[in-house]
Coordinates of C-alpha atoms in Angstrom, one line a residue:
Chain Z
M1 CA -39.6 -69.5 101.3
K2 CA -35.8 -69.5 101.3
F3 CA -34.2 -66.7 99.3
L4 CA -30.6 -66.7 98.2
V5 CA -29.4 -63.3 97.1
C6 CA -26.0 -63.1 95.3
I7 CA -24.1 -59.8 95.7
S8 CA -21.0 -58.5 94.0
N9 CA -18.5 -56.1 95.5
V10 CA -17.9 -53.4 92.9
P11 CA -16.2 -50.0 92.6
D12 CA -18.5 -47.1 93.5
T13 CA -20.4 -45.8 90.5
T14 CA -18.5 -42.5 90.5
T15 CA -15.1 -44.2 90.4
K16 CA -12.6 -43.1 87.8
I17 CA -11.3 -46.3 86.3
T18 CA -7.5 -46.9 86.2
F19 CA -5.3 -50.0 86.0
T20 CA -2.1 -51.3 87.4
P21 CA 1.0 -50.3 85.4
D22 CA 1.0 -53.6 83.4
N23 CA -2.7 -53.1 82.6
K24 CA -3.5 -56.6 83.9
E25 CA -5.7 -55.6 86.9
F26 CA -8.0 -52.9 88.0
N27 CA -6.3 -50.4 90.3
K28 CA -8.1 -50.6 93.7
A29 CA -6.0 -48.0 95.4
G30 CA -8.2 -45.3 97.0
V31 CA -11.4 -46.8 95.5
Q32 CA -14.5 -47.3 97.6
F33 CA -16.4 -50.5 97.0
V34 CA -20.1 -50.8 97.2
I35 CA -22.8 -53.5 96.8
N36 CA -23.4 -53.8 93.0
P37 CA -26.4 -51.4 92.4
W38 CA -28.3 -54.1 90.4
D39 CA -27.9 -56.5 93.3
E40 CA -29.5 -54.0 95.7
Y41 CA -32.8 -54.5 93.8
A42 CA -32.5 -58.3 94.3
L43 CA -31.7 -57.9 98.0
T44 CA -34.5 -55.4 98.7
R45 CA -37.1 -57.4 96.8
A46 CA -36.2 -60.6 98.6
I47 CA -36.6 -58.9 102.0
E48 CA -39.9 -57.3 100.9
L49 CA -41.3 -60.7 99.8
K50 CA -40.1 -62.3 103.0
E51 CA -41.7 -59.6 105.1
A52 CA -45.0 -59.8 103.1
A53 CA -45.1 -63.6 103.7
G54 CA -44.3 -63.2 107.4
S55 CA -41.9 -66.1 107.2
G56 CA -38.9 -67.3 105.4
T57 CA -35.2 -66.4 105.3
V58 CA -32.9 -64.3 103.1
T59 CA -29.3 -65.5 102.8
V60 CA -26.7 -63.3 101.2
L61 CA -24.0 -64.9 99.2
N62 CA -20.8 -63.3 98.0
V63 CA -17.8 -64.8 96.2
G64 CA -14.9 -62.7 97.3
E65 CA -12.0 -62.3 99.7
A66 CA -12.2 -60.9 103.2
D67 CA -12.2 -57.3 102.0
T68 CA -15.8 -57.7 100.8
E69 CA -17.1 -58.3 104.3
P70 CA -18.1 -54.7 105.0
N71 CA -20.6 -54.8 102.1
I72 CA -21.8 -58.3 103.2
R73 CA -22.5 -56.7 106.7
K74 CA -24.3 -53.8 104.9
A75 CA -26.6 -56.4 103.2
L76 CA -27.3 -57.9 106.6
A77 CA -28.0 -54.4 108.0
I78 CA -30.5 -53.9 105.2
G79 CA -32.4 -56.9 106.4
A80 CA -30.8 -60.2 105.3
D81 CA -30.8 -62.9 107.9
D82 CA -27.4 -64.6 107.4
A83 CA -24.6 -64.6 104.9
I84 CA -22.1 -66.9 103.2
R85 CA -18.8 -65.8 101.7
V86 CA -17.0 -68.1 99.3
N87 CA -13.4 -67.3 100.1
A88 CA -12.0 -66.8 96.6
A89 CA -11.3 -64.0 94.2
P90 CA -14.0 -64.1 91.5
T91 CA -12.0 -64.9 88.4
D92 CA -14.8 -65.2 85.8
A93 CA -18.5 -65.6 85.5
Y94 CA -18.3 -69.4 85.2
F95 CA -16.3 -69.7 88.3
V96 CA -18.7 -67.5 90.3
A97 CA -21.7 -69.4 88.9
E98 CA -20.2 -72.7 90.0
Q99 CA -19.9 -71.4 93.6
I100 CA -23.4 -70.1 93.6
A101 CA -24.8 -73.3 92.2
A102 CA -23.0 -75.4 94.8
I103 CA -24.3 -73.3 97.7
A104 CA -27.8 -73.2 96.2
K105 CA -27.9 -77.0 95.8
E106 CA -26.7 -77.6 99.4
G107 CA -29.1 -75.1 100.9
A108 CA -32.1 -76.1 98.8
Y109 CA -33.1 -72.4 98.2
D110 CA -36.5 -71.7 96.6
V111 CA -35.6 -68.4 94.9
I112 CA -32.2 -67.3 93.8
L113 CA -31.9 -63.6 93.0
M114 CA -29.1 -61.4 91.8
G115 CA -28.6 -58.2 89.8
K116 CA -28.8 -58.4 86.0
E117 CA -25.0 -57.7 85.7
S118 CA -22.2 -56.2 87.8
I119 CA -21.2 -52.7 86.9
D120 CA -17.5 -53.6 86.7
Y121 CA -17.3 -56.8 84.6
N122 CA -20.7 -56.3 82.9
G123 CA -21.0 -60.0 82.0
F124 CA -24.7 -60.5 82.2
Q125 CA -23.9 -64.2 82.4
V126 CA -24.0 -65.6 86.0
H127 CA -27.8 -65.9 86.3
G128 CA -28.2 -68.1 83.2
M129 CA -25.2 -70.2 84.1
V130 CA -26.6 -70.9 87.6
G131 CA -30.0 -71.8 86.2
E132 CA -28.4 -74.2 83.7
M133 CA -26.1 -75.8 86.3
L134 CA -29.1 -76.4 88.6
G135 CA -31.5 -77.3 85.8
I136 CA -34.1 -74.7 86.8
P137 CA -35.6 -71.7 84.9
T138 CA -33.9 -68.4 84.6
V139 CA -35.8 -65.1 84.1
A140 CA -33.4 -62.3 83.0
P141 CA -33.7 -59.4 83.3
A142 CA -36.7 -59.1 85.6
M143 CA -38.3 -55.8 86.3
K144 CA -41.1 -57.1 88.6
L145 CA -41.4 -60.1 90.8
D146 CA -44.4 -61.3 92.8
L147 CA -44.9 -64.6 94.6
S148 CA -48.1 -66.6 95.3
G149 CA -47.3 -69.8 97.0
N150 CA -44.6 -71.5 95.0
T151 CA -45.5 -69.7 91.8
A152 CA -43.8 -66.5 90.8
T153 CA -45.0 -64.0 88.2
L154 CA -42.3 -61.8 86.7
E155 CA -42.0 -59.1 84.2
R156 CA -39.1 -59.6 81.9
E157 CA -37.6 -56.8 79.8
I158 CA -37.4 -57.4 76.1
E159 CA -36.2 -55.0 73.5
G160 CA -39.2 -52.6 73.0
G161 CA -41.4 -54.1 75.6
K162 CA -41.9 -56.7 78.3
E163 CA -43.0 -60.3 78.8
I164 CA -45.1 -61.6 81.7
V165 CA -43.6 -64.9 82.8
T166 CA -44.8 -67.4 85.3
V167 CA -42.5 -70.0 86.9
N168 CA -42.6 -72.3 89.8
T169 CA -39.9 -72.4 92.5
P170 CA -37.0 -73.1 92.4
F171 CA -35.9 -70.5 89.8
V172 CA -33.2 -67.9 89.2
A173 CA -34.0 -64.3 88.4
S174 CA -31.7 -61.4 87.6
C175 CA -33.1 -58.1 88.7
Q176 CA -33.2 -54.5 87.5
Q177 CA -35.2 -51.4 88.1
P178 CA -38.0 -50.6 88.5
M179 CA -38.4 -53.8 90.7
C180 CA -38.4 -51.9 94.0
E181 CA -36.8 -48.9 95.8
P182 CA -33.5 -50.2 97.2
R183 CA -33.2 -49.8 101.0
I184 CA -30.5 -48.2 103.0
P185 CA -29.5 -49.6 106.4
N186 CA -30.8 -47.8 109.5
M187 CA -28.9 -47.7 112.8
R188 CA -30.8 -50.6 114.3
G189 CA -30.0 -52.7 111.3
I190 CA -26.4 -51.8 111.5
M191 CA -26.2 -52.8 115.1
T192 CA -28.0 -56.2 114.6
A193 CA -26.0 -57.0 111.5
R194 CA -22.9 -57.3 113.7
T195 CA -24.3 -60.4 115.4
K196 CA -25.8 -62.1 112.3
P197 CA -24.1 -65.3 111.1
L198 CA -21.5 -64.9 108.3
K199 CA -20.2 -68.3 107.2
V200 CA -16.9 -68.5 105.2
V201 CA -16.5 -71.5 102.9
P202 CA -13.8 -72.6 100.4
A203 CA -14.3 -72.5 96.6
V204 CA -15.2 -75.5 94.6
G205 CA -15.2 -76.4 90.9
E206 CA -13.1 -75.9 87.8
P207 CA -10.7 -73.2 86.8
A208 CA -11.9 -70.2 84.9
R209 CA -12.8 -70.5 81.2
T210 CA -11.8 -67.0 80.3
Q211 CA -8.7 -64.9 81.3
V212 CA -8.3 -61.2 81.1
Q213 CA -5.1 -60.5 79.1
E214 CA -5.1 -56.7 79.3
Y215 CA -7.3 -53.8 80.2
A216 CA -7.4 -50.5 78.2
L217 CA -9.1 -47.1 78.5
P218 CA -11.0 -45.7 75.5
P219 CA -9.1 -43.3 73.3
K220 CA -9.2 -39.7 74.5
K221 CA -11.6 -37.4 72.8
Q222 CA -10.1 -34.7 70.5
G223 CA -12.0 -32.0 72.3
V224 CA -15.4 -30.4 71.8
K225 CA -16.1 -28.2 68.8
L226 CA -18.4 -25.4 70.0
I227 CA -21.1 -24.0 67.7
D228 CA -22.7 -20.6 68.4
A229 CA -26.2 -21.0 69.8
E230 CA -27.4 -18.2 67.5
N231 CA -26.3 -20.2 64.5
A232 CA -27.4 -23.7 65.9
G233 CA -28.4 -25.0 62.5
E234 CA -24.7 -25.0 61.5
L235 CA -24.4 -28.1 63.8
I236 CA -26.7 -30.1 61.5
K237 CA -24.5 -29.3 58.5
L238 CA -21.4 -30.4 60.4
L239 CA -23.1 -33.7 61.5
R240 CA -23.9 -34.4 57.9
N241 CA -20.8 -33.2 56.1
E242 CA -18.0 -33.6 58.6
A243 CA -19.1 -36.3 61.1
K244 CA -21.3 -38.0 58.5
V245 CA -23.7 -39.4 61.0
I246 CA -27.0 -38.0 59.5
Chain V
M9 CA -16.3 -77.3 62.2
S10 CA -18.2 -74.1 61.5
V11 CA -19.4 -70.9 62.9
L12 CA -23.0 -70.8 64.1
V13 CA -24.7 -67.4 64.2
V14 CA -27.9 -66.8 66.2
V15 CA -30.2 -64.5 64.2
E16 CA -33.1 -62.9 66.1
C17 CA -36.2 -62.1 64.1
A18 CA -39.4 -60.2 64.9
D19 CA -42.5 -59.8 62.7
G20 CA -40.7 -61.6 59.9
E21 CA -37.8 -59.2 59.8
V22 CA -34.2 -59.9 60.8
K23 CA -33.3 -57.5 63.6
K24 CA -30.7 -54.9 62.7
S25 CA -28.4 -56.1 65.5
S26 CA -28.7 -59.6 64.0
L27 CA -27.6 -58.4 60.6
E28 CA -24.4 -57.1 62.3
V29 CA -24.0 -60.4 64.1
A30 CA -24.4 -62.3 60.9
S31 CA -21.8 -60.2 59.2
Y32 CA -19.5 -60.6 62.2
G33 CA -20.0 -64.4 62.2
A34 CA -19.2 -64.6 58.5
Q35 CA -16.0 -62.7 59.0
V36 CA -15.0 -64.9 61.9
A37 CA -15.7 -68.0 59.7
A38 CA -13.5 -66.5 57.0
Q39 CA -10.8 -65.9 59.5
L40 CA -10.9 -69.5 60.6
G41 CA -11.2 -70.9 57.1
T42 CA -14.7 -72.2 57.4
T43 CA -18.3 -71.2 56.7
A44 CA -21.0 -69.5 58.7
T45 CA -24.4 -71.1 59.3
A46 CA -27.2 -69.2 61.0
I47 CA -30.0 -70.5 63.2
A48 CA -33.0 -68.2 63.2
V49 CA -35.1 -67.6 66.3
G50 CA -38.4 -65.7 66.6
E51 CA -40.9 -65.1 63.9
A52 CA -39.0 -65.2 60.6
N53 CA -39.9 -64.8 56.9
E54 CA -37.9 -67.3 54.7
A55 CA -37.3 -64.7 52.0
N56 CA -35.7 -62.4 54.5
L57 CA -33.6 -65.3 55.9
A58 CA -32.3 -66.0 52.4
K59 CA -31.1 -62.4 52.2
L60 CA -28.6 -63.2 55.0
G61 CA -26.4 -64.4 52.2
E62 CA -25.7 -60.7 51.7
Q63 CA -24.0 -60.6 55.1
G64 CA -21.9 -63.7 54.1
I65 CA -24.1 -66.5 55.6
A66 CA -24.0 -69.7 53.7
K67 CA -27.0 -71.5 55.2
V68 CA -29.8 -70.6 57.5
L69 CA -31.6 -73.2 59.7
Y70 CA -35.2 -72.4 60.6
D71 CA -37.5 -74.2 62.9
A72 CA -41.1 -73.2 62.1
E73 CA -42.5 -74.3 65.5
P74 CA -45.0 -71.5 66.2
R75 CA -44.3 -71.4 69.9
L76 CA -40.8 -70.1 69.1
K77 CA -42.3 -66.7 68.0
D78 CA -41.7 -65.3 71.5
F79 CA -38.6 -65.8 73.6
V80 CA -38.6 -69.0 75.7
N81 CA -35.3 -69.5 77.4
N82 CA -35.3 -73.3 77.7
A83 CA -36.6 -73.9 74.2
Y84 CA -34.3 -71.4 72.5
T85 CA -31.3 -72.8 74.4
K86 CA -32.2 -76.4 73.3
L87 CA -32.8 -75.2 69.7
I88 CA -29.4 -73.5 69.4
A89 CA -27.5 -76.2 71.2
T90 CA -29.0 -78.8 68.9
A91 CA -28.0 -76.8 65.9
A92 CA -24.5 -76.2 67.3
E93 CA -24.1 -80.0 67.7
Q94 CA -25.4 -80.7 64.2
E95 CA -23.1 -78.2 62.6
Q96 CA -20.2 -79.1 64.9
A97 CA -19.9 -75.4 65.6
K98 CA -16.7 -74.3 67.5
V99 CA -17.7 -70.7 67.6
I100 CA -21.3 -69.4 68.3
V101 CA -22.1 -65.8 67.8
L102 CA -25.1 -63.9 69.2
A103 CA -26.2 -60.4 69.7
N104 CA -25.5 -58.8 73.1
S105 CA -29.3 -58.4 73.6
N106 CA -31.5 -59.5 76.4
I107 CA -32.2 -62.7 74.4
G108 CA -28.5 -63.2 73.4
A109 CA -27.3 -62.8 77.0
A110 CA -30.0 -65.0 78.5
V111 CA -29.5 -67.8 76.1
G112 CA -25.7 -67.4 75.7
S113 CA -25.1 -68.0 79.4
R114 CA -27.2 -71.2 79.5
L115 CA -25.6 -72.4 76.3
S116 CA -22.1 -71.9 77.7
V117 CA -22.8 -74.4 80.5
R118 CA -24.6 -76.8 78.2
L119 CA -21.9 -76.8 75.5
K120 CA -19.0 -76.4 78.0
A121 CA -18.0 -73.2 76.1
S122 CA -16.1 -70.1 77.1
L123 CA -18.4 -67.1 76.9
A124 CA -17.6 -63.4 76.2
T125 CA -20.4 -60.8 76.2
N126 CA -20.3 -57.1 75.1
V127 CA -17.7 -57.9 72.4
V128 CA -16.7 -54.9 70.2
E129 CA -14.2 -56.2 67.7
L130 CA -13.4 -59.3 65.6
P131 CA -11.3 -61.8 67.5
K132 CA -7.6 -62.0 67.3
T133 CA -6.6 -65.6 66.5
D134 CA -2.8 -65.3 66.0
G135 CA -0.5 -67.5 68.0
G136 CA -3.0 -70.2 68.8
Q137 CA -5.0 -68.0 71.2
F138 CA -8.5 -66.8 70.7
V139 CA -8.8 -63.2 72.1
V140 CA -11.8 -60.9 72.0
K141 CA -12.0 -57.2 73.0
R142 CA -15.1 -56.5 75.2
G143 CA -16.4 -53.5 77.0
A144 CA -16.0 -53.4 80.8
F145 CA -16.6 -51.1 83.7
S146 CA -19.8 -49.9 82.2
G147 CA -18.2 -48.5 79.1
K148 CA -15.4 -46.8 80.9
A149 CA -12.8 -49.4 79.7
F150 CA -12.1 -52.4 77.5
S151 CA -10.6 -55.7 78.2
D152 CA -8.9 -58.3 76.0
V153 CA -10.1 -61.7 77.1
V154 CA -8.7 -65.1 76.2
L155 CA -11.4 -67.7 75.5
S156 CA -9.6 -70.9 76.5
G157 CA -12.5 -73.4 76.0
D158 CA -12.6 -75.7 73.0
R159 CA -15.9 -74.0 72.1
K160 CA -16.4 -70.2 72.2
I161 CA -19.5 -68.1 72.5
I162 CA -19.4 -64.5 71.5
A163 CA -22.1 -61.9 72.2
V164 CA -21.5 -58.9 70.0
K165 CA -22.4 -55.4 71.3
K166 CA -24.9 -53.6 69.1
N167 CA -23.6 -51.0 66.6
S168 CA -20.0 -51.8 67.5
T169 CA -18.9 -53.6 64.3
E170 CA -19.3 -52.7 60.6
A171 CA -21.8 -54.9 58.8
Q172 CA -20.5 -56.3 55.5
H173 CA -23.0 -56.3 52.7
E174 CA -22.8 -58.0 49.3
A175 CA -26.1 -57.2 47.4
G176 CA -27.9 -60.1 45.7
K177 CA -26.2 -63.0 47.4
T178 CA -28.6 -65.5 49.0
A179 CA -28.3 -68.1 51.7
E180 CA -29.8 -71.6 51.6
V181 CA -32.7 -71.8 54.0
A182 CA -33.1 -75.3 55.4
S183 CA -35.8 -76.5 57.7
F184 CA -34.6 -77.7 61.1
S185 CA -36.2 -79.3 64.1
A186 CA -34.8 -79.6 67.6
Q187 CA -37.6 -82.0 68.5
L188 CA -38.9 -79.6 71.2
S189 CA -41.4 -80.9 73.7
D190 CA -44.1 -79.2 75.8
A191 CA -41.7 -79.3 78.7
D192 CA -39.3 -77.1 76.8
F193 CA -42.0 -74.4 76.7
A194 CA -42.8 -74.5 80.4
D195 CA -41.3 -71.0 80.9
A196 CA -43.1 -69.5 77.9
P197 CA -44.3 -66.0 78.4
K198 CA -48.0 -65.7 79.3
Q199 CA -48.2 -62.3 77.7
V200 CA -46.0 -60.0 75.6
V201 CA -46.6 -56.2 76.0
M202 CA -44.9 -53.9 73.5
Q203 CA -44.3 -50.3 74.7
D204 CA -44.8 -47.2 72.6
Q205 CA -41.4 -46.0 71.3
A206 CA -41.4 -42.3 70.5
G207 CA -40.9 -42.0 66.7
G208 CA -41.1 -45.8 66.4
V209 CA -37.3 -46.3 66.8
L210 CA -36.2 -48.9 69.4
L211 CA -33.6 -47.3 71.7
P212 CA -31.3 -50.4 72.0
E213 CA -31.2 -50.7 68.2
A214 CA -31.1 -47.0 67.4
E215 CA -28.3 -45.4 65.2
R216 CA -29.3 -41.9 66.5
V217 CA -30.5 -41.0 69.9
V218 CA -31.9 -37.6 71.3
S219 CA -31.8 -37.6 75.0
G220 CA -33.1 -35.1 77.6
G221 CA -32.2 -34.3 81.2
R222 CA -33.5 -32.2 84.0
G223 CA -32.7 -29.1 82.0
M224 CA -35.8 -29.9 80.0
K225 CA -37.7 -28.7 83.1
G226 CA -40.7 -31.0 82.8
P227 CA -42.3 -33.7 80.8
E228 CA -44.6 -31.2 79.1
N229 CA -41.5 -30.0 77.2
W230 CA -40.5 -33.3 75.7
N231 CA -42.2 -32.5 72.4
L232 CA -39.0 -30.6 71.6
I233 CA -36.9 -33.8 72.1
E234 CA -39.5 -35.8 70.1
D235 CA -39.6 -33.3 67.3
L236 CA -35.9 -33.5 66.7
A237 CA -35.8 -37.2 67.1
K238 CA -38.6 -37.6 64.6
A239 CA -36.8 -35.4 62.1
L240 CA -33.6 -37.4 62.5
G241 CA -35.2 -40.8 62.6
A242 CA -33.8 -41.2 66.1
A243 CA -34.9 -42.8 69.4
T244 CA -35.6 -40.7 72.5
A245 CA -33.9 -41.3 75.8
C246 CA -33.4 -39.6 79.2
S247 CA -31.1 -39.4 82.2
K248 CA -31.7 -41.2 85.5
P249 CA -33.1 -38.2 87.4
V250 CA -35.7 -37.8 84.7
S251 CA -37.0 -41.4 84.9
D252 CA -36.7 -41.3 88.7
V253 CA -39.3 -38.5 88.8
D254 CA -41.4 -40.3 86.2
W255 CA -41.1 -37.6 83.5
R256 CA -40.2 -40.4 81.2
P257 CA -40.6 -44.2 81.4
H258 CA -37.8 -46.4 82.8
H259 CA -37.1 -48.0 79.4
E260 CA -35.8 -44.7 78.1
H261 CA -33.3 -44.3 81.0
V262 CA -29.7 -44.4 79.6
G263 CA -26.7 -44.7 81.9
Q264 CA -24.7 -47.1 84.1
T265 CA -27.8 -48.6 85.7
G266 CA -30.1 -48.0 82.8
I267 CA -29.7 -48.9 79.1
T268 CA -26.2 -48.8 77.6
V269 CA -26.3 -47.4 74.1
S270 CA -23.7 -47.0 71.4
P271 CA -25.4 -45.1 68.5
N272 CA -23.6 -43.3 65.7
L273 CA -25.0 -40.0 67.1
Y274 CA -26.0 -39.2 70.7
I275 CA -27.5 -35.7 71.3
A276 CA -27.7 -34.8 75.0
C277 CA -30.1 -31.9 75.8
G278 CA -30.0 -30.4 79.3
I279 CA -27.9 -33.2 80.7
S280 CA -24.9 -32.2 82.9
G281 CA -23.0 -35.5 82.3
A282 CA -22.6 -37.3 85.6
I283 CA -20.1 -40.1 85.4
Q284 CA -22.8 -42.7 85.7
H285 CA -24.6 -41.2 82.6
L286 CA -21.4 -41.0 80.6
A287 CA -20.8 -44.7 81.3
G288 CA -24.0 -45.5 79.4
V289 CA -23.2 -43.4 76.3
N290 CA -19.5 -43.0 76.0
S291 CA -19.2 -45.6 73.3
S292 CA -21.4 -43.5 71.0
K293 CA -19.5 -42.5 67.8
V294 CA -20.4 -38.8 68.0
I295 CA -21.7 -37.0 71.1
V296 CA -23.4 -33.6 70.9
V297 CA -24.1 -31.7 74.1
I298 CA -26.5 -28.8 74.4
N299 CA -26.4 -27.1 77.8
K300 CA -26.6 -23.5 79.0
D301 CA -23.9 -24.2 81.6
P302 CA -20.5 -23.9 79.9
E303 CA -19.0 -25.8 82.8
A304 CA -21.2 -28.9 82.4
P305 CA -18.8 -31.9 82.6
F306 CA -20.5 -33.5 79.5
F307 CA -18.7 -31.0 77.3
K308 CA -15.5 -32.7 78.1
A309 CA -16.8 -35.9 76.5
A310 CA -18.5 -34.2 73.6
D311 CA -17.5 -34.0 69.9
Y312 CA -19.8 -31.0 69.3
G313 CA -21.4 -28.7 71.7
I314 CA -23.7 -25.7 71.9
V315 CA -23.7 -23.5 75.0
G316 CA -27.3 -22.3 75.0
D317 CA -30.8 -22.7 76.2
V318 CA -32.3 -26.0 74.9
F319 CA -35.7 -24.2 74.5
D320 CA -34.1 -21.9 71.9
V321 CA -31.6 -24.4 70.4
L322 CA -33.8 -27.5 69.8
P323 CA -36.4 -25.9 67.5
K324 CA -33.5 -24.4 65.4
L325 CA -31.9 -27.9 65.1
T326 CA -35.3 -29.5 64.1
A327 CA -35.8 -26.8 61.5
A328 CA -32.3 -27.3 60.1
V329 CA -32.8 -31.1 59.8
K330 CA -36.1 -30.5 58.1
A331 CA -34.5 -28.1 55.7
L332 CA -31.9 -30.7 54.8
N333 CA -34.5 -33.3 54.0

């Protein structure tokens, strides 16, 4: 089984978000970038399934410029076999999906996994676009994934419950918890990752279909109105009469 | 040219988020000088579909194929794409739900459309551009995005827009067939399992949420959260550490890597307010924080706060709500 796992390079989850003075771009200064947390579920599950089968390969794919390579190496240290970096800034979801679809087609991967969304752009789009571009099923978001031969059984989250879905390979799934416990690299993994192949390829396809015009932060809160704990019921009156939310 | 609105139904009812989407779509249509048609997906009741006129929908298309009761990605995509072609829709509006996002992304490729998810306002259409405001960085920011394609698909974030309502207006309900084949249902779910929701309110659709953190000390104390939620008609939720130790199920975990919510009221009980948790709730209209630690960072993001022990405060709040009712 050939797994293709797509990872994004995103600001650490504790990052305070700021923008360049013209508000056109995210301000990367001093920010640590990590593998998108949702993608870690996809990566770990692919490695677990490969290990359980005793054969197969896990290829990591990232669309990004050279500064994403530390996190690609981290994915290799966690247990991926090789990696591909499409050398381009990821402009929008459609552009990223085109790159993934082109690589997937060329490599004839059986299972294409990624996180349900990235924690920066929060598009929740790439998986469906890749599935449609390749003409194969998409299951999103998946909470559980098991393989038996070329048939996969997945649990898909729906509002208020879950669906059990069966699909044949090839397919695309976007992953979320509680699919697995994401792994962290050990020293041996870090050492071997240095020698694993990382191929850099140029981008293909059309220009982006969406363009960010401007970023903005939410309006600042007015400040908290404190209510005495001894008189806690007063809060309910304020929520009804002042805030008008109950 | 028209605006096509995708309306999700379950057990015959139109979902609350779809009523918002219907209203949003009708307002976009008015902005563009055209009308809004809806395509219903899921198990719908025709009388309820006709009521979408109250949100400004002129016509509702409905395919009564029974296999469309549950979400089937390929079949839903084909159904909506066929309706979009028939109606020559230039703008398609969906809910930013699991269904909306899964279908919207496939549709955008099939229809060669620009797609924006997580949209929180009506588009700006001045000056020949079509610009939408959407949430980004897990609720820590917004971005104005230009949709440059000839066709646009918009997935509207729940509870982020005001639903218009004109009582008594009805929409025409027209039967519709996308000529779906067995192959379109190849990825149909084998089983659908609904989970128990405390108080019967779905968290992603909730207008009010009562949420607990590690300050609740254990799952045996969750009756305090549930009692207040029940009195308020709210959904229950929890922080990540709580779901990590299995005090509460994963589907109640709210935060950056859990469910993002934007209710009118979010009450955080015994939650310190880590930045990852705030990212999942900071678009709530009103945030209430109850914590015995006055230095808890969540107070900085709160509108109202009580510095006190949740075990003393929660029963008082529940009693006060009951007294109001």
